[in-house]
Tab-separated table of C-alpha atoms and ligand atoms in Angstrom:
chain	number	residue	atom	x	y	z
A	506	MET	CA	0.000	0.000	0.000
A	507	ALA	CA	1.329	3.432	-0.887
A	508	SER	CA	2.264	5.752	1.959
A	509	PRO	CA	-0.438	8.273	2.910
A	510	ARG	CA	-0.396	11.470	0.917
A	511	SER	CA	0.233	14.767	2.626
A	512	GLU	CA	-2.376	17.520	2.633
A	513	SER	CA	-0.314	19.410	0.099
A	514	GLN	CA	-0.238	16.383	-2.223
A	515	LEU	CA	-3.984	15.889	-1.804
A	516	ARG	CA	-4.591	19.526	-2.795
A	517	ASP	CA	-2.502	18.921	-5.915
A	518	ASP	CA	-4.393	15.685	-6.627
A	519	ILE	CA	-7.748	17.489	-6.451
A	520	VAL	CA	-6.486	20.171	-8.852
A	521	GLU	CA	-5.345	17.460	-11.268
A	522	LEU	CA	-8.607	15.521	-11.086
A	523	GLY	CA	-10.665	18.707	-11.508
A	524	ARG	CA	-8.699	19.381	-14.670
A	525	ARG	CA	-9.443	15.867	-15.934
A	526	LEU	CA	-13.172	16.143	-15.148
A	527	TRP	CA	-13.316	19.408	-17.062
A	528	ALA	CA	-11.134	18.236	-19.957
A	529	ARG	CA	-13.296	15.154	-20.469
A	530	GLY	CA	-16.477	17.211	-20.420
A	531	PHE	CA	-17.737	15.568	-17.238
A	532	VAL	CA	-18.572	19.030	-15.869
A	533	ALA	CA	-19.755	22.316	-17.375
A	534	SER	CA	-19.376	25.753	-15.903
A	535	ASN	CA	-18.816	25.419	-12.129
A	536	ASP	CA	-20.362	21.936	-11.815
A	537	GLY	CA	-18.973	19.028	-9.878
A	538	ASN	CA	-17.172	18.536	-6.614
A	539	ILE	CA	-14.392	16.404	-5.190
A	540	SER	CA	-13.530	15.608	-1.583
A	541	VAL	CA	-11.078	13.494	0.407
A	542	ARG	CA	-10.635	12.596	4.065
A	543	LEU	CA	-7.667	14.409	5.586
A	544	ASP	CA	-7.873	12.456	8.836
A	545	GLY	CA	-10.482	11.095	11.243
A	546	ASP	CA	-12.498	14.291	11.415
A	547	ARG	CA	-11.539	16.626	8.571
A	548	ILE	CA	-12.459	16.764	4.886
A	549	LEU	CA	-10.630	18.606	2.115
A	550	THR	CA	-12.951	19.660	-0.706
A	551	THR	CA	-13.349	21.801	-3.809
A	552	PRO	CA	-14.677	25.379	-3.602
A	553	THR	CA	-18.065	26.382	-4.955
A	554	GLY	CA	-18.416	28.825	-7.835
A	555	VAL	CA	-15.218	27.856	-9.618
A	556	SER	CA	-14.618	25.844	-12.796
A	557	LYS	CA	-13.094	22.562	-11.673
A	558	GLY	CA	-10.751	22.743	-14.643
A	559	PHE	CA	-8.965	25.824	-13.357
A	560	MET	CA	-8.502	25.413	-9.626
A	561	THR	CA	-5.337	26.071	-7.648
A	562	PRO	CA	-4.311	24.176	-4.489
A	563	ASP	CA	-4.956	27.170	-2.225
A	564	MET	CA	-8.638	27.311	-3.263
A	565	MET	CA	-9.560	24.152	-1.363
A	566	VAL	CA	-11.795	24.218	1.694
A	567	VAL	CA	-11.288	22.221	4.894
A	568	THR	CA	-14.443	21.231	6.806
A	569	ASP	CA	-15.347	18.975	9.678
A	570	LEU	CA	-17.541	15.912	9.161
A	571	ALA	CA	-20.655	18.042	9.635
A	572	GLY	CA	-19.570	20.338	6.793
A	573	ARG	CA	-18.589	23.298	8.984
A	574	LYS	CA	-15.711	25.228	7.451
A	575	ILE	CA	-12.510	25.122	9.455
A	576	GLY	CA	-10.060	26.315	6.836
A	577	GLY	CA	-9.843	28.092	3.496
A	578	GLU	CA	-10.945	31.429	2.105
A	579	ARG	CA	-13.665	30.061	-0.129
A	580	ASN	CA	-16.792	28.064	0.656
A	581	ALA	CA	-17.548	24.434	-0.048
A	582	SER	CA	-20.333	23.413	-2.429
A	583	SER	CA	-23.814	22.875	-1.014
A	584	GLU	CA	-23.498	19.408	-2.587
A	585	LEU	CA	-20.881	18.582	0.039
A	586	LYS	CA	-23.824	17.264	2.088
A	587	MET	CA	-23.957	14.310	-0.245
A	588	HIS	CA	-20.243	13.603	0.297
A	589	LEU	CA	-20.687	13.832	4.070
A	590	ALA	CA	-23.481	11.255	3.924
A	591	VAL	CA	-21.081	8.931	2.127
A	592	TYR	CA	-18.329	9.408	4.724
A	593	GLU	CA	-20.808	8.745	7.504
A	594	LEU	CA	-22.125	5.528	5.986
A	595	ARG	CA	-18.891	4.236	4.461
A	596	PRO	CA	-15.942	4.348	6.886
A	597	ASP	CA	-13.884	2.654	4.150
A	598	ALA	CA	-14.504	5.490	1.663
A	599	LYS	CA	-11.600	7.922	1.567
A	600	ALA	CA	-12.649	10.085	-1.381
A	601	VAL	CA	-15.798	11.114	-3.267
A	602	VAL	CA	-16.162	12.479	-6.800
A	603	HIS	CA	-19.381	13.986	-8.169
A	604	SER	CA	-19.823	15.169	-11.749
A	605	HIS	CA	-22.345	15.346	-14.587
A	606	PRO	CA	-20.782	13.201	-17.352
A	607	PRO	CA	-23.197	13.595	-20.271
A	608	LEU	CA	-23.747	9.978	-21.285
A	609	ALA	CA	-24.101	8.584	-17.770
A	610	THR	CA	-26.296	11.551	-16.882
A	611	GLY	CA	-28.365	10.809	-19.991
A	612	PHE	CA	-29.036	7.332	-18.606
A	613	ALA	CA	-29.884	8.913	-15.247
A	614	VAL	CA	-32.318	11.279	-16.974
A	615	ALA	CA	-33.884	8.433	-18.955
A	616	GLY	CA	-34.259	6.420	-15.752
A	617	ILE	CA	-32.099	3.572	-17.050
A	618	ALA	CA	-29.708	2.061	-14.501
A	619	LEU	CA	-26.344	0.751	-15.693
A	620	ASP	CA	-26.942	-2.651	-14.169
A	621	LYS	CA	-26.938	-5.111	-17.057
A	622	ALA	CA	-24.315	-7.828	-17.092
A	623	VAL	CA	-22.429	-6.720	-20.179
A	624	LEU	CA	-18.848	-5.837	-19.274
A	625	ALA	CA	-16.814	-8.249	-17.165
A	626	GLU	CA	-14.517	-5.599	-15.754
A	627	VAL	CA	-17.427	-3.422	-14.668
A	628	ILE	CA	-19.115	-6.360	-12.939
A	629	CYS	CA	-15.857	-7.216	-11.172
A	630	THR	CA	-15.159	-3.696	-9.995
A	631	LEU	CA	-18.366	-1.684	-9.587
A	632	GLY	CA	-20.839	-4.556	-9.741
A	633	SER	CA	-23.749	-2.457	-10.917
A	634	ILE	CA	-24.548	1.230	-11.069
A	635	PRO	CA	-28.083	1.887	-9.769
A	636	ILE	CA	-30.004	5.162	-9.915
A	637	ALA	CA	-30.596	7.045	-6.703
A	638	ASP	CA	-34.045	8.680	-6.659
A	639	TYR	CA	-34.380	12.247	-7.828
A	640	ALA	CA	-33.704	14.788	-5.118
A	641	THR	CA	-33.375	18.537	-5.300
A	642	PRO	CA	-29.659	19.327	-5.511
A	643	SER	CA	-28.146	20.829	-2.367
A	644	THR	CA	-31.124	19.879	-0.170
A	645	ALA	CA	-31.161	17.195	2.500
A	646	GLU	CA	-33.151	15.012	0.084
A	647	LEU	CA	-30.033	14.297	-1.920
A	648	PRO	CA	-27.959	12.704	0.873
A	649	ALA	CA	-31.029	10.628	1.790
A	650	ALA	CA	-31.397	9.377	-1.789
A	651	VAL	CA	-27.688	8.520	-1.936
A	652	ALA	CA	-27.793	6.780	1.446
A	653	LYS	CA	-30.154	4.122	0.149
A	654	TYR	CA	-27.555	2.707	-2.243
A	655	ILE	CA	-24.150	3.844	-1.111
A	656	ARG	CA	-23.686	1.150	1.536
A	657	ALA	CA	-23.540	-1.452	-1.213
A	658	HIS	CA	-22.205	0.502	-4.221
A	659	ASP	CA	-19.110	2.499	-5.149
A	660	GLY	CA	-20.829	4.230	-8.062
A	661	LEU	CA	-24.325	5.672	-8.468
A	662	LEU	CA	-26.315	7.571	-11.036
A	663	LEU	CA	-28.331	10.412	-9.528
A	664	ALA	CA	-31.719	10.675	-11.241
A	665	ASN	CA	-31.954	13.764	-13.486
A	666	HIS	CA	-28.657	15.041	-12.131
A	667	GLY	CA	-25.346	13.181	-12.588
A	668	ALA	CA	-23.136	10.540	-11.032
A	669	LEU	CA	-21.281	9.905	-7.779
A	670	THR	CA	-18.338	7.630	-7.051
A	671	VAL	CA	-16.421	6.719	-3.912
A	672	GLY	CA	-12.984	5.184	-3.581
A	673	SER	CA	-10.087	4.173	-1.405
A	674	ASP	CA	-8.291	7.341	-2.553
A	675	LEU	CA	-8.937	10.280	-4.893
A	676	PHE	CA	-7.693	8.618	-8.053
A	677	ASN	CA	-9.597	5.422	-7.265
A	678	ALA	CA	-12.857	7.400	-6.975
A	679	TYR	CA	-12.055	9.372	-10.150
A	680	TYR	CA	-11.280	6.249	-12.200
A	681	LYS	CA	-14.652	4.827	-11.212
A	682	MET	CA	-16.254	7.972	-12.660
A	683	GLU	CA	-14.383	7.342	-15.920
A	684	THR	CA	-15.544	3.715	-15.860
A	685	ILE	CA	-19.180	4.743	-15.415
A	686	GLU	CA	-19.054	7.193	-18.324
A	687	HIS	CA	-17.227	4.673	-20.517
A	688	PHE	CA	-19.789	2.006	-19.641
A	689	ALA	CA	-22.613	4.447	-20.474
A	690	GLN	CA	-20.980	5.232	-23.807
A	691	ILE	CA	-20.638	1.546	-24.703
A	692	SER	CA	-24.189	0.831	-23.551
A	693	LEU	CA	-25.544	3.653	-25.695
A	694	VAL	CA	-23.703	2.398	-28.772
A	695	ALA	CA	-24.925	-1.160	-28.134
A	696	ARG	CA	-28.493	0.090	-27.752
A	697	THR	CA	-28.180	2.042	-30.984
A	698	LEU	CA	-26.983	-1.115	-32.719
A	699	GLY	CA	-29.876	-3.220	-31.498
A	700	GLY	CA	-29.335	-3.755	-27.792
A	701	GLU	CA	-26.863	-5.265	-25.389
A	702	ARG	CA	-26.133	-8.971	-25.445
A	703	VAL	CA	-25.862	-9.881	-21.799
A	704	LEU	CA	-23.717	-12.298	-19.883
A	705	SER	CA	-25.480	-15.197	-18.234
A	706	ARG	CA	-26.143	-15.519	-14.546
A	707	ASP	CA	-23.546	-18.287	-14.350
A	708	GLU	CA	-20.965	-15.980	-15.855
A	709	VAL	CA	-21.815	-13.282	-13.330
A	710	HIS	CA	-21.313	-15.742	-10.485
A	711	ARG	CA	-17.999	-16.713	-11.993
A	712	LEU	CA	-16.949	-13.049	-12.056
A	713	GLN	CA	-17.898	-12.761	-8.404
A	714	GLY	CA	-15.413	-15.570	-7.770
A	715	LEU	CA	-12.715	-13.743	-9.722
A	716	ARG	CA	-13.206	-10.714	-7.502
A	717	SER	CA	-11.883	-12.517	-4.479
A	718	MET	CA	-9.162	-14.206	-6.512
A	719	TYR	CA	-7.843	-10.791	-7.577
A	720	GLY	CA	-8.360	-9.164	-4.202
A	721	ILE	CA	-10.885	-6.618	-5.446
A	722	THR	CA	-12.540	-4.992	-2.472
A	723	ALA	CA	-16.214	-4.153	-2.817
A	724	PRO	CA	-18.735	-2.894	-0.291
A	725	ALA	CA	-21.180	-5.718	-1.069
A	726	PRO	CA	-21.357	-8.927	-3.087
A	727	ILE	CA	-22.822	-9.120	-6.578
A	728	CYS	CA	-26.264	-10.668	-6.768
A	729	THR	CA	-28.533	-11.492	-9.673
A	730	ASP	CA	-31.882	-11.547	-7.931
A	731	ALA	CA	-34.393	-8.787	-8.387
A	732	PRO	CA	-33.792	-5.870	-6.061
A	733	ALA	CA	-35.840	-5.697	-2.899
A	734	THR	CA	-38.612	-3.209	-3.400
A	735	ALA	CA	-39.112	-2.546	0.290
A	736	GLY	CA	-37.389	0.497	1.725
A	737	GLY	CA	-34.028	0.449	3.403
A	738	GLY	CA	-30.550	0.108	2.014
A	739	GLU	CA	-29.542	-2.313	-0.665
A	740	THR	CA	-27.398	-5.130	0.599
A	741	CYS	CA	-25.950	-6.437	-2.661
A	742	GLN	CA	-24.997	-5.158	-6.104
A	743	VAL	CA	-27.872	-6.260	-8.295
A	744	VAL	CA	-26.775	-7.215	-11.792
A	745	GLN	CA	-29.380	-8.024	-14.449
A	746	ALA	CA	-28.413	-11.351	-16.006
A	747	PRO	CA	-30.552	-14.058	-17.570
A	748	VAL	CA	-30.893	-17.571	-16.166
A	749	THR	CA	-29.447	-20.185	-18.511
A	750	ASP	CA	-29.374	-23.950	-18.699
A	751	GLY	CA	-26.369	-23.946	-16.425
A	752	SER	CA	-23.720	-24.911	-18.992
A	753	ARG	CA	-20.634	-22.748	-19.309
A	754	LEU	CA	-20.628	-20.371	-22.229
A	755	VAL	CA	-17.095	-21.401	-23.017
A	756	PRO	CA	-15.536	-24.642	-21.819
A	757	ASP	CA	-12.699	-23.842	-19.459
A	758	THR	CA	-10.124	-25.895	-21.317
A	759	GLY	CA	-6.931	-26.624	-19.515
A	760	ARG	CA	-8.440	-25.907	-16.141
A	761	GLY	CA	-9.573	-29.458	-15.578
A	762	GLU	CA	-13.123	-28.528	-14.737
A	763	ALA	CA	-14.734	-28.121	-18.126
A	764	ARG	CA	-18.305	-29.259	-18.157
A	765	PRO	CA	-19.641	-31.491	-20.898
A	766	GLY	CA	-19.159	-29.988	-24.326
A	767	PRO	CA	-20.970	-26.946	-25.613
A	768	GLY	CA	-23.526	-29.036	-27.445
A	769	THR	CA	-26.460	-27.080	-26.202
A	770	ARG	CA	-26.809	-23.450	-26.967
A	771	PRO	CA	-27.692	-21.586	-23.775
A	772	THR	CA	-31.318	-20.582	-23.797
A	773	GLY	CA	-30.783	-16.959	-22.853
A	774	GLU	CA	-31.034	-14.950	-26.024
A	775	GLY	CA	-28.136	-12.765	-27.034
A	776	GLU	CA	-25.458	-14.039	-24.691
A	777	ILE	CA	-21.862	-13.300	-25.452
A	778	ARG	CA	-18.946	-15.640	-25.058
A	779	LEU	CA	-15.625	-14.848	-23.437
A	780	THR	CA	-12.673	-17.170	-23.351
A	781	TYR	CA	-10.925	-17.635	-20.056
A	782	ARG	CA	-7.915	-15.729	-21.397
A	783	GLU	CA	-10.004	-12.762	-22.545
A	784	LEU	CA	-11.723	-12.650	-19.217
A	785	ALA	CA	-8.499	-12.805	-17.237
A	786	ALA	CA	-6.998	-10.005	-19.340
A	787	LEU	CA	-10.035	-7.812	-18.754
A	788	ILE	CA	-9.940	-8.400	-15.043
A	789	GLU	CA	-6.221	-7.743	-14.794
A	790	ASP	CA	-6.690	-4.426	-16.584
A	791	ALA	CA	-9.529	-3.507	-14.303
A	792	VAL	CA	-7.566	-4.418	-11.193
A	793	ARG	CA	-4.684	-2.246	-12.304
A	794	THR	CA	-6.832	0.838	-12.559
A	795	VAL	CA	-9.755	0.392	-10.233
A	796	GLY	CA	-8.833	-2.414	-7.845
A	797	SER	CA	-8.671	-0.903	-4.412
A	798	GLY	CA	-7.334	-2.082	-1.105
A	799	GLY	CA	-3.913	-3.401	-0.331
A	800	THR	CA	-3.597	-6.057	-2.992
A	801	ASN	CA	-2.053	-5.522	-6.351
A	802	GLY	CA	-3.118	-8.836	-7.800
B	1707	ZN	ZN1	-24.292	18.050	-9.288
């Protein structure tokens, strides 16, 4: 595990990530906010009323865990409330990034969660990306809407608003934002071309197994059952995947556990097939960029 970064380095990191959010078009005007835990009871966060692409380290605001300013000449965003809710509910979360990436936000506006089993690396890292209910920005409604899902997820869409990610450090949270927007982009293209072909439920369970093999930390396990409709927090990362006849999509040759040949076509329509090698390569890539915690694979 890398040594902890100093406050000065964290200020530089926030400047750098603000620049990336702006350069990638994830924010317009003065949108978006970034925060990181400085220690047990202080948060370092971006100032309000400033383009996140053009910040300087001295602009950052230090607050306590209730959002009261304890350092800095500028003020924090009213959306900091949402970050504070995350820190309260997720002691493991060290950083939070919020932005309005246009494709992911388009899904959030259309009311379409990014929860289909289509990309192995997304399933392994983020699991699924649900939509938190619409809430008026900067009111107490927004932290409440986020609270419902954030115990079990590292990335959320915010209905008619944007996206939110949490991570083990600033870059980890930022990379998850990139992953969400990339996933939204791919999903949109697939939908334009006739719809996503989804991985089977068996494949999703297999990816859950790879998570532990690669030491990917996640706040909750992946599950493929329908989400509970009753109130309260989600307890697993619901991924939409079809039930199949149980046979592997691709025999795991050379692993000594291949099931009887692929004579029967799985019943789920539009499944895609990944070889073990393709899958492993995807996961290794994902672990390099998004895998959090102390393990490097
Ligand atoms: Zn916002």
